[in-house]
Amino acid sequence: MNEVLKNIYGRASVRRYKPDKVPEKDVREIIKAGFHAANGMNRQALEFAVLENKDAIKKYNRKAILLYADMIRAAGHSNPMVENMVKNPEADIFHDAPMLVFVFANPSAVTPVEDGSLAVGNMMLAAHSMGYGTCFIGFAAGLGNDKEFRNELNVPEGHRYLACMTLGKPDGSMGTHSRSEIKILSWVK
Amino acid sequence: MNEVLKNIYGRASVRRYKPDKVPEKDVREIIKAGFHAANGMNRQALEFAVLENKDAIKKYNRKAILLYADMIRAAGHSNPMVENMVKNPEADIFHDAPMLVFVFANPSAVTPVEDGSLAVGNMMLAAHSMGYGTCFIGFAAGLGNDKEFRNELNVPEGHRYLACMTLGKPDGSMGTHSRSEIKILSWVK
């Protein structure tokens, strides 16, 4: 098996991190790998932000949980896991990661969600190949429309929030990652 | 630079293919790599379909173009590139690729578009590492609700269309792939 496949099969989402930050040149390499992903009509509309201030991460963790709960409630759903996070002041959607990388898109993007996800995918694989761990944090989505967050991260009006990824040195081994059987619906020859 | 980064920077969307099909074991490896991508709450909801029948590909190419044009018009947009494809019976959104891989999600998916895009990203990188070319075909999206297409590909009702990817041996070199400067909006330390 080649190194690329080994890296794909060896990657798993990391939810325990060492406190060490990732050196800036490695963060830039990882973001560059993300920016190099395929993107709709080659608009290259993605933009990135790095958050590594511990107090800010803590503040936005709490804010994100409350905003996510609001989103769930507004959609008329109930989600016990989210309601438990609201009640638990220790709940941490960022898994105590030392750094967060956020992805946005300027308005020229034609397929922003796809583009942002492809970029996160590349960043996760690049980071893993360099010995770092990552996790795509869907629970952070509520921050996308939060004024304080957007101001602090210098996000221009009209530019869309797409994704949040934790980044750091894994604390402990990745463990194995079992997958259910792959479902091939059809193979039309 | 490690092999994973080299593979990420060396990949580019391929729009010219040799007629040769990809051996089934390689297609299955590529799909497996896609299925191994990160996915929301580990629902593992993705499903795949392979289409390699030339007549069917030709039929759905034309259908996809007309359906995409309908989507654009219904959204009140005008898109000269799409209108030109409608007028040109030779227009080929699949770039004469010998095989197409489609991605769907069952209703348990919590972040279907992100999951599907992450899977395509893994498949593009796995395929490139194995000497194959790919292209994410956004123009095929209209097929997602087409009854004939869904029946032919055995897609259960309520399962969502997510993506179409061409797959084959590249005809000619990949060429270089220039990227604009990466925009880092902020780096909060």
CSV table of C-alpha atoms in Angstrom, one decimal:
chain,number,residue,atom,x,y,z
A,1,MET,CA,0.0,0.0,0.0
A,2,ASN,CA,1.4,3.4,-0.9
A,3,GLU,CA,2.1,6.2,1.6
A,4,VAL,CA,-1.0,8.2,0.6
A,5,LEU,CA,-3.4,5.3,1.2
A,6,LYS,CA,-1.6,4.4,4.5
A,7,ASN,CA,-2.1,8.1,5.6
A,8,ILE,CA,-5.8,8.0,4.6
A,9,TYR,CA,-6.4,4.8,6.5
A,10,GLY,CA,-4.3,5.8,9.5
A,11,ARG,CA,-6.0,9.1,10.1
A,12,ALA,CA,-8.7,9.4,12.7
A,13,SER,CA,-10.3,12.3,14.5
A,14,VAL,CA,-8.3,13.3,17.5
A,15,ARG,CA,-10.1,14.4,20.7
A,16,ARG,CA,-7.1,14.6,23.2
A,17,TYR,CA,-4.3,17.0,22.6
A,18,LYS,CA,-1.0,17.9,24.2
A,19,PRO,CA,-0.8,21.6,25.1
A,20,ASP,CA,2.0,22.3,22.6
A,21,LYS,CA,1.2,24.6,19.7
A,22,VAL,CA,2.0,23.7,16.2
A,23,PRO,CA,4.9,25.8,14.7
A,24,GLU,CA,3.7,28.5,12.4
A,25,LYS,CA,5.5,27.1,9.4
A,26,ASP,CA,3.7,23.8,9.8
A,27,VAL,CA,0.3,25.5,10.3
A,28,ARG,CA,0.9,27.5,7.0
A,29,GLU,CA,1.9,24.3,5.2
A,30,ILE,CA,-1.4,22.6,6.4
A,31,ILE,CA,-3.5,25.6,5.3
A,32,LYS,CA,-1.7,25.6,2.0
A,33,ALA,CA,-2.6,22.0,1.5
A,34,GLY,CA,-6.2,22.9,2.3
A,35,PHE,CA,-6.2,25.7,-0.2
A,36,HIS,CA,-4.9,23.4,-2.9
A,37,ALA,CA,-8.0,21.2,-2.8
A,38,ALA,CA,-10.4,21.1,-5.7
A,39,ASN,CA,-12.9,23.9,-5.7
A,40,GLY,CA,-16.0,24.8,-7.7
A,41,MET,CA,-15.1,26.6,-11.0
A,42,ASN,CA,-11.6,27.3,-9.6
A,43,ARG,CA,-12.9,30.4,-7.8
A,44,GLN,CA,-10.3,29.9,-5.0
A,45,ALA,CA,-12.7,31.7,-2.7
A,46,LEU,CA,-11.6,30.2,0.6
A,47,GLU,CA,-10.1,32.2,3.4
A,48,PHE,CA,-8.6,31.0,6.7
A,49,ALA,CA,-8.2,32.2,10.3
A,50,VAL,CA,-6.2,30.8,13.1
A,51,LEU,CA,-7.2,31.1,16.8
A,52,GLU,CA,-4.7,30.0,19.4
A,53,ASN,CA,-5.5,32.3,22.3
A,54,LYS,CA,-6.5,30.1,25.2
A,55,ASP,CA,-9.0,32.6,26.7
A,56,ALA,CA,-10.6,33.3,23.4
A,57,ILE,CA,-10.9,29.6,22.6
A,58,LYS,CA,-12.6,29.1,26.0
A,59,LYS,CA,-15.0,32.0,25.5
A,60,TYR,CA,-16.0,30.8,22.0
A,61,ASN,CA,-16.3,27.2,23.2
A,62,ARG,CA,-19.1,28.3,25.6
A,63,LYS,CA,-20.6,30.7,23.0
A,64,ALA,CA,-20.6,28.0,20.3
A,65,ILE,CA,-22.4,25.5,22.6
A,66,LEU,CA,-25.2,28.0,23.4
A,67,LEU,CA,-25.5,29.1,19.8
A,68,TYR,CA,-25.7,25.5,18.5
A,69,ALA,CA,-28.4,24.8,21.1
A,70,ASP,CA,-30.3,27.8,19.8
A,71,MET,CA,-30.0,26.5,16.2
A,72,ILE,CA,-31.3,23.1,17.2
A,73,ARG,CA,-34.2,24.5,19.2
A,74,ALA,CA,-35.1,27.0,16.4
A,75,ALA,CA,-35.2,24.0,14.0
A,76,GLY,CA,-37.7,22.4,16.3
A,77,HIS,CA,-35.4,19.5,17.2
A,78,SER,CA,-34.4,18.3,20.6
A,79,ASN,CA,-30.9,17.0,21.1
A,80,PRO,CA,-30.1,15.6,24.6
A,81,MET,CA,-26.4,15.6,23.9
A,82,VAL,CA,-26.5,19.3,23.1
A,83,GLU,CA,-28.8,20.1,26.1
A,84,ASN,CA,-26.3,18.3,28.3
A,85,MET,CA,-23.5,20.4,27.0
A,86,VAL,CA,-25.5,23.6,27.8
A,87,LYS,CA,-25.9,22.4,31.4
A,88,ASN,CA,-22.3,21.3,31.8
A,89,PRO,CA,-19.9,24.3,32.2
A,90,GLU,CA,-17.0,21.9,31.5
A,91,ALA,CA,-18.3,20.8,28.1
A,92,ASP,CA,-15.6,21.4,25.5
A,93,ILE,CA,-16.4,21.0,21.8
A,94,PHE,CA,-12.8,21.9,21.0
A,95,HIS,CA,-11.3,19.0,23.0
A,96,ASP,CA,-8.8,21.3,24.7
A,97,ALA,CA,-6.9,21.7,21.4
A,98,PRO,CA,-4.2,24.3,21.4
A,99,MET,CA,-5.2,25.7,18.1
A,100,LEU,CA,-8.3,26.1,15.9
A,101,VAL,CA,-8.3,26.8,12.1
A,102,PHE,CA,-11.5,28.3,10.7
A,103,VAL,CA,-12.4,28.3,7.0
A,104,PHE,CA,-14.6,31.0,5.3
A,105,ALA,CA,-15.5,31.7,1.7
A,106,ASN,CA,-15.8,35.0,-0.1
A,107,PRO,CA,-19.0,35.6,-2.1
A,108,SER,CA,-17.5,34.4,-5.4
A,109,ALA,CA,-17.7,30.8,-4.2
A,110,VAL,CA,-20.1,28.7,-6.3
A,111,THR,CA,-20.0,25.6,-4.1
A,112,PRO,CA,-18.9,26.9,-0.7
A,113,VAL,CA,-19.8,24.0,1.5
A,114,GLU,CA,-18.2,21.5,-0.8
A,115,ASP,CA,-15.1,23.7,-1.2
A,116,GLY,CA,-14.7,24.2,2.5
A,117,SER,CA,-15.1,20.5,3.3
A,118,LEU,CA,-12.6,19.5,0.6
A,119,ALA,CA,-10.1,22.0,2.1
A,120,VAL,CA,-10.6,20.6,5.6
A,121,GLY,CA,-10.1,17.1,4.2
A,122,ASN,CA,-6.8,18.1,2.7
A,123,MET,CA,-5.8,19.8,6.0
A,124,MET,CA,-6.6,16.7,8.0
A,125,LEU,CA,-4.6,14.5,5.8
A,126,ALA,CA,-1.6,16.9,5.5
A,127,ALA,CA,-1.6,17.4,9.3
A,128,HIS,CA,-1.7,13.6,9.9
A,129,SER,CA,1.2,13.0,7.6
A,130,MET,CA,3.2,15.6,9.6
A,131,GLY,CA,2.4,14.0,13.0
A,132,TYR,CA,-0.5,16.3,14.0
A,133,GLY,CA,-4.1,15.5,14.9
A,134,THR,CA,-7.3,17.2,13.8
A,135,CYS,CA,-11.0,17.1,14.3
A,136,PHE,CA,-13.8,18.8,12.1
A,137,ILE,CA,-15.9,20.5,14.7
A,138,GLY,CA,-19.5,20.7,13.4
A,139,PHE,CA,-20.7,22.0,16.8
A,140,ALA,CA,-18.9,25.3,16.2
A,141,ALA,CA,-21.2,26.3,13.3
A,142,GLY,CA,-23.3,28.7,15.4
A,143,LEU,CA,-20.2,31.0,15.6
A,144,GLY,CA,-20.6,31.7,11.9
A,145,ASN,CA,-23.1,34.5,12.4
A,146,ASP,CA,-21.8,35.8,15.7
A,147,LYS,CA,-20.7,39.4,15.5
A,148,GLU,CA,-18.0,39.3,18.2
A,149,PHE,CA,-16.4,36.2,16.7
A,150,ARG,CA,-16.5,37.6,13.2
A,151,ASN,CA,-15.0,40.9,14.3
A,152,GLU,CA,-12.3,39.2,16.3
A,153,LEU,CA,-11.4,37.0,13.4
A,154,ASN,CA,-11.6,39.9,10.9
A,155,VAL,CA,-14.2,38.2,8.7
A,156,PRO,CA,-15.6,40.6,6.0
A,157,GLU,CA,-19.3,41.1,5.8
A,158,GLY,CA,-20.9,38.6,3.4
A,159,HIS,CA,-18.1,36.1,3.7
A,160,ARG,CA,-19.4,32.8,4.8
A,161,TYR,CA,-18.4,30.7,7.7
A,162,LEU,CA,-17.7,27.1,6.6
A,163,ALA,CA,-15.7,25.0,9.0
A,164,CYS,CA,-13.7,24.7,12.2
A,165,MET,CA,-10.9,22.3,12.7
A,166,THR,CA,-8.9,21.6,15.8
A,167,LEU,CA,-5.1,21.2,15.4
A,168,GLY,CA,-2.4,19.9,17.7
A,169,LYS,CA,-0.2,17.1,18.8
A,170,PRO,CA,-2.3,14.0,19.7
A,171,ASP,CA,-2.1,13.0,23.3
A,172,GLY,CA,-1.9,9.2,23.1
A,173,SER,CA,-2.2,6.9,20.2
A,174,MET,CA,-4.9,7.3,17.5
A,175,GLY,CA,-6.3,3.9,18.2
A,176,THR,CA,-8.0,1.9,15.5
A,177,HIS,CA,-11.0,3.2,13.7
A,178,SER,CA,-13.5,0.6,12.7
A,179,ARG,CA,-15.8,1.1,9.7
A,180,SER,CA,-18.9,-0.7,8.8
A,181,GLU,CA,-19.2,-2.4,5.4
A,182,ILE,CA,-19.2,-0.2,2.4
A,183,LYS,CA,-22.5,0.0,0.6
A,184,ILE,CA,-22.2,-0.1,-3.2
A,185,LEU,CA,-25.8,0.6,-4.4
A,186,SER,CA,-25.1,-0.4,-8.0
A,187,TRP,CA,-22.3,-1.0,-10.6
A,188,VAL,CA,-23.7,-0.4,-14.0
A,189,LYS,CA,-21.4,-2.0,-16.6
B,1,MET,CA,8.3,17.2,1.4
B,2,ASN,CA,6.6,14.0,2.4
B,3,GLU,CA,4.7,11.8,-0.1
B,4,VAL,CA,1.3,12.9,1.2
B,5,LEU,CA,2.0,16.6,0.6
B,6,LYS,CA,3.5,15.8,-2.8
B,7,ASN,CA,0.4,14.0,-3.7
B,8,ILE,CA,-1.9,16.9,-2.5
B,9,TYR,CA,0.1,19.5,-4.5
B,10,GLY,CA,0.5,17.2,-7.5
B,11,ARG,CA,-3.2,16.5,-7.9
B,12,ALA,CA,-5.3,18.5,-10.4
B,13,SER,CA,-8.7,18.0,-11.9
B,14,VAL,CA,-8.4,15.9,-15.0
B,15,ARG,CA,-10.6,16.7,-18.0
B,16,ARG,CA,-9.0,14.4,-20.7
B,17,TYR,CA,-9.1,10.7,-20.2
B,18,LYS,CA,-7.9,7.6,-22.0
B,19,PRO,CA,-10.7,5.1,-22.8
B,20,ASP,CA,-9.3,2.4,-20.5
B,21,LYS,CA,-11.4,1.5,-17.5
B,22,VAL,CA,-10.0,1.3,-14.0
B,23,PRO,CA,-9.7,-2.3,-12.7
B,24,GLU,CA,-12.4,-3.1,-10.3
B,25,LYS,CA,-10.0,-3.8,-7.4
B,26,ASP,CA,-8.6,-0.3,-7.8
B,27,VAL,CA,-12.1,1.3,-8.0
B,28,ARG,CA,-13.0,-0.5,-4.8
B,29,GLU,CA,-9.8,0.7,-3.1
B,30,ILE,CA,-10.6,4.3,-4.1
B,31,ILE,CA,-14.2,4.0,-2.8
B,32,LYS,CA,-12.8,2.5,0.4
B,33,ALA,CA,-10.5,5.5,0.8
B,34,GLY,CA,-13.5,7.8,0.3
B,35,PHE,CA,-15.6,5.9,2.9
B,36,HIS,CA,-12.7,6.3,5.4
B,37,ALA,CA,-13.0,10.1,5.4
B,38,ALA,CA,-14.2,11.9,8.5
B,39,ASN,CA,-18.0,12.1,8.8
B,40,GLY,CA,-20.5,13.9,11.0
B,41,MET,CA,-21.1,12.0,14.3
B,42,ASN,CA,-19.6,8.9,12.7
B,43,ARG,CA,-22.9,7.9,11.1
B,44,GLN,CA,-21.0,6.3,8.1
B,45,ALA,CA,-24.1,7.1,6.0
B,46,LEU,CA,-22.4,7.3,2.6
B,47,GLU,CA,-23.3,5.0,-0.3
B,48,PHE,CA,-21.7,4.7,-3.6
B,49,ALA,CA,-22.6,3.8,-7.2
B,50,VAL,CA,-20.4,3.2,-10.2
B,51,LEU,CA,-21.5,3.9,-13.8
B,52,GLU,CA,-19.3,2.7,-16.6
B,53,ASN,CA,-21.8,1.9,-19.3
B,54,LYS,CA,-20.9,4.2,-22.2
B,55,ASP,CA,-24.5,4.6,-23.5
B,56,ALA,CA,-25.8,5.4,-20.0
B,57,ILE,CA,-23.0,7.9,-19.4
B,58,LYS,CA,-23.9,9.6,-22.7
B,59,LYS,CA,-27.6,9.7,-21.9
B,60,TYR,CA,-27.1,11.1,-18.4
B,61,ASN,CA,-24.7,13.6,-19.7
B,62,ARG,CA,-27.4,15.2,-21.8
B,63,LYS,CA,-30.0,14.8,-19.1
B,64,ALA,CA,-27.7,16.4,-16.5
B,65,ILE,CA,-27.1,19.4,-18.7
B,66,LEU,CA,-30.8,20.0,-19.3
B,67,LEU,CA,-31.6,19.5,-15.6
B,68,TYR,CA,-28.8,21.8,-14.5
B,69,ALA,CA,-30.1,24.5,-16.8
B,70,ASP,CA,-33.6,24.1,-15.3
B,71,MET,CA,-32.1,24.5,-11.8
B,72,ILE,CA,-30.3,27.7,-12.8
B,73,ARG,CA,-33.4,29.1,-14.5
B,74,ALA,CA,-35.7,28.2,-11.6
B,75,ALA,CA,-33.3,30.0,-9.3
B,76,GLY,CA,-33.7,33.1,-11.5
B,77,HIS,CA,-30.1,33.1,-12.6
B,78,SER,CA,-28.8,33.2,-16.1
B,79,ASN,CA,-25.6,31.3,-16.9
B,80,PRO,CA,-24.2,31.7,-20.5
B,81,MET,CA,-21.9,28.7,-20.0
B,82,VAL,CA,-24.8,26.5,-19.1
B,83,GLU,CA,-27.0,27.9,-21.9
B,84,ASN,CA,-24.2,27.2,-24.4
B,85,MET,CA,-24.1,23.6,-23.2
B,86,VAL,CA,-27.8,23.3,-23.7
B,87,LYS,CA,-27.4,24.4,-27.3
B,88,ASN,CA,-24.3,22.3,-28.0
B,89,PRO,CA,-25.2,18.6,-28.5
B,90,GLU,CA,-21.5,17.7,-28.1
B,91,ALA,CA,-21.1,19.4,-24.7
B,92,ASP,CA,-19.8,16.8,-22.3
B,93,ILE,CA,-19.7,17.5,-18.5
B,94,PHE,CA,-18.1,14.1,-17.9
B,95,HIS,CA,-15.1,14.9,-20.1
B,96,ASP,CA,-15.4,11.5,-21.9
B,97,ALA,CA,-14.3,9.7,-18.7
B,98,PRO,CA,-14.7,5.9,-18.9
B,99,MET,CA,-16.2,5.7,-15.4
B,100,LEU,CA,-18.3,7.8,-13.0
B,101,VAL,CA,-18.5,7.3,-9.2
B,102,PHE,CA,-21.6,8.8,-7.5
B,103,VAL,CA,-21.9,9.4,-3.8
B,104,PHE,CA,-25.2,9.3,-1.8
B,105,ALA,CA,-26.2,9.5,1.9
B,106,ASN,CA,-28.8,7.6,3.7
B,107,PRO,CA,-31.1,9.7,6.0
B,108,SER,CA,-29.0,9.1,9.1
B,109,ALA,CA,-26.4,11.6,7.9
B,110,VAL,CA,-26.2,14.7,10.0
B,111,THR,CA,-23.8,16.7,7.7
B,112,PRO,CA,-24.4,15.0,4.3
B,113,VAL,CA,-22.8,17.7,2.0
B,114,GLU,CA,-19.7,17.9,4.2
B,115,ASP,CA,-19.5,14.1,4.5
B,116,GLY,CA,-19.9,13.6,0.7
B,117,SER,CA,-17.3,16.2,-0.1
B,118,LEU,CA,-14.7,14.8,2.3
B,119,ALA,CA,-15.3,11.4,0.7
B,120,VAL,CA,-14.7,12.8,-2.8
B,121,GLY,CA,-11.6,14.6,-1.5
B,122,ASN,CA,-10.2,11.3,-0.2
B,123,MET,CA,-11.1,9.5,-3.5
B,124,MET,CA,-9.4,12.2,-5.6
B,125,LEU,CA,-6.2,11.9,-3.5
B,126,ALA,CA,-6.2,8.1,-3.4
B,127,ALA,CA,-6.8,7.9,-7.2
B,128,HIS,CA,-4.0,10.4,-7.9
B,129,SER,CA,-1.6,8.4,-5.8
B,130,MET,CA,-2.5,5.3,-7.8
B,131,GLY,CA,-2.0,7.0,-11.2
B,132,TYR,CA,-5.6,7.9,-12.0
B,133,GLY,CA,-7.3,11.2,-12.7
B,134,THR,CA,-10.6,12.5,-11.3
B,135,CYS,CA,-12.9,15.5,-11.5
B,136,PHE,CA,-15.7,16.6,-9.1
B,137,ILE,CA,-18.6,17.2,-11.5
B,138,GLY,CA,-20.9,19.8,-10.0
B,139,PHE,CA,-22.9,20.1,-13.2
B,140,ALA,CA,-24.3,16.6,-12.6
B,141,ALA,CA,-26.3,17.7,-9.5
B,142,GLY,CA,-29.6,17.8,-11.4
B,143,LEU,CA,-29.5,14.0,-11.7
B,144,GLY,CA,-30.0,13.8,-7.9
B,145,ASN,CA,-33.8,14.0,-8.2
B,146,ASP,CA,-34.2,12.3,-11.6
B,147,LYS,CA,-36.3,9.2,-11.3
B,148,GLU,CA,-34.7,7.3,-14.2
B,149,PHE,CA,-31.3,7.9,-12.9
B,150,ARG,CA,-32.2,7.0,-9.3
B,151,ASN,CA,-33.9,3.8,-10.5
B,152,GLU,CA,-31.0,2.7,-12.7
B,153,LEU,CA,-28.5,3.3,-9.9
B,154,ASN,CA,-30.7,1.6,-7.3
B,155,VAL,CA,-30.9,4.6,-5.0
B,156,PRO,CA,-33.4,4.1,-2.2
B,157,GLU,CA,-36.1,6.7,-1.7
B,158,GLY,CA,-35.0,9.4,0.8
B,159,HIS,CA,-31.3,8.8,0.2
B,160,ARG,CA,-29.7,12.0,-0.9
B,161,TYR,CA,-27.5,12.6,-4.0
B,162,LEU,CA,-24.3,14.3,-3.0
B,163,ALA,CA,-21.6,14.1,-5.7
B,164,CYS,CA,-20.3,12.8,-9.0
B,165,MET,CA,-16.7,12.1,-9.7
B,166,THR,CA,-15.1,11.1,-13.0
B,167,LEU,CA,-12.4,8.4,-12.9
B,168,GLY,CA,-9.9,7.2,-15.4
B,169,LYS,CA,-6.3,7.3,-16.7
B,170,PRO,CA,-5.3,10.9,-17.5
B,171,ASP,CA,-4.7,11.5,-21.2
B,172,GLY,CA,-1.6,13.7,-21.2
B,173,SER,CA,0.2,15.3,-18.3
B,174,MET,CA,-1.6,17.0,-15.5
B,175,GLY,CA,0.2,20.3,-16.2
B,176,THR,CA,0.9,22.8,-13.5
B,177,HIS,CA,-1.9,24.3,-11.4
B,178,SER,CA,-1.4,27.8,-10.3
B,179,ARG,CA,-3.0,29.1,-7.2
B,180,SER,CA,-3.6,32.7,-6.0
B,181,GLU,CA,-2.1,33.9,-2.7
B,182,ILE,CA,-3.7,32.3,0.4
B,183,LYS,CA,-5.8,34.8,2.4
B,184,ILE,CA,-5.2,34.5,6.2
B,185,LEU,CA,-7.9,36.8,7.6
B,186,SER,CA,-6.5,36.7,11.1
B,187,TRP,CA,-4.1,34.9,13.5
B,188,VAL,CA,-5.2,35.5,17.1
B,189,LYS,CA,-2.3,34.6,19.4
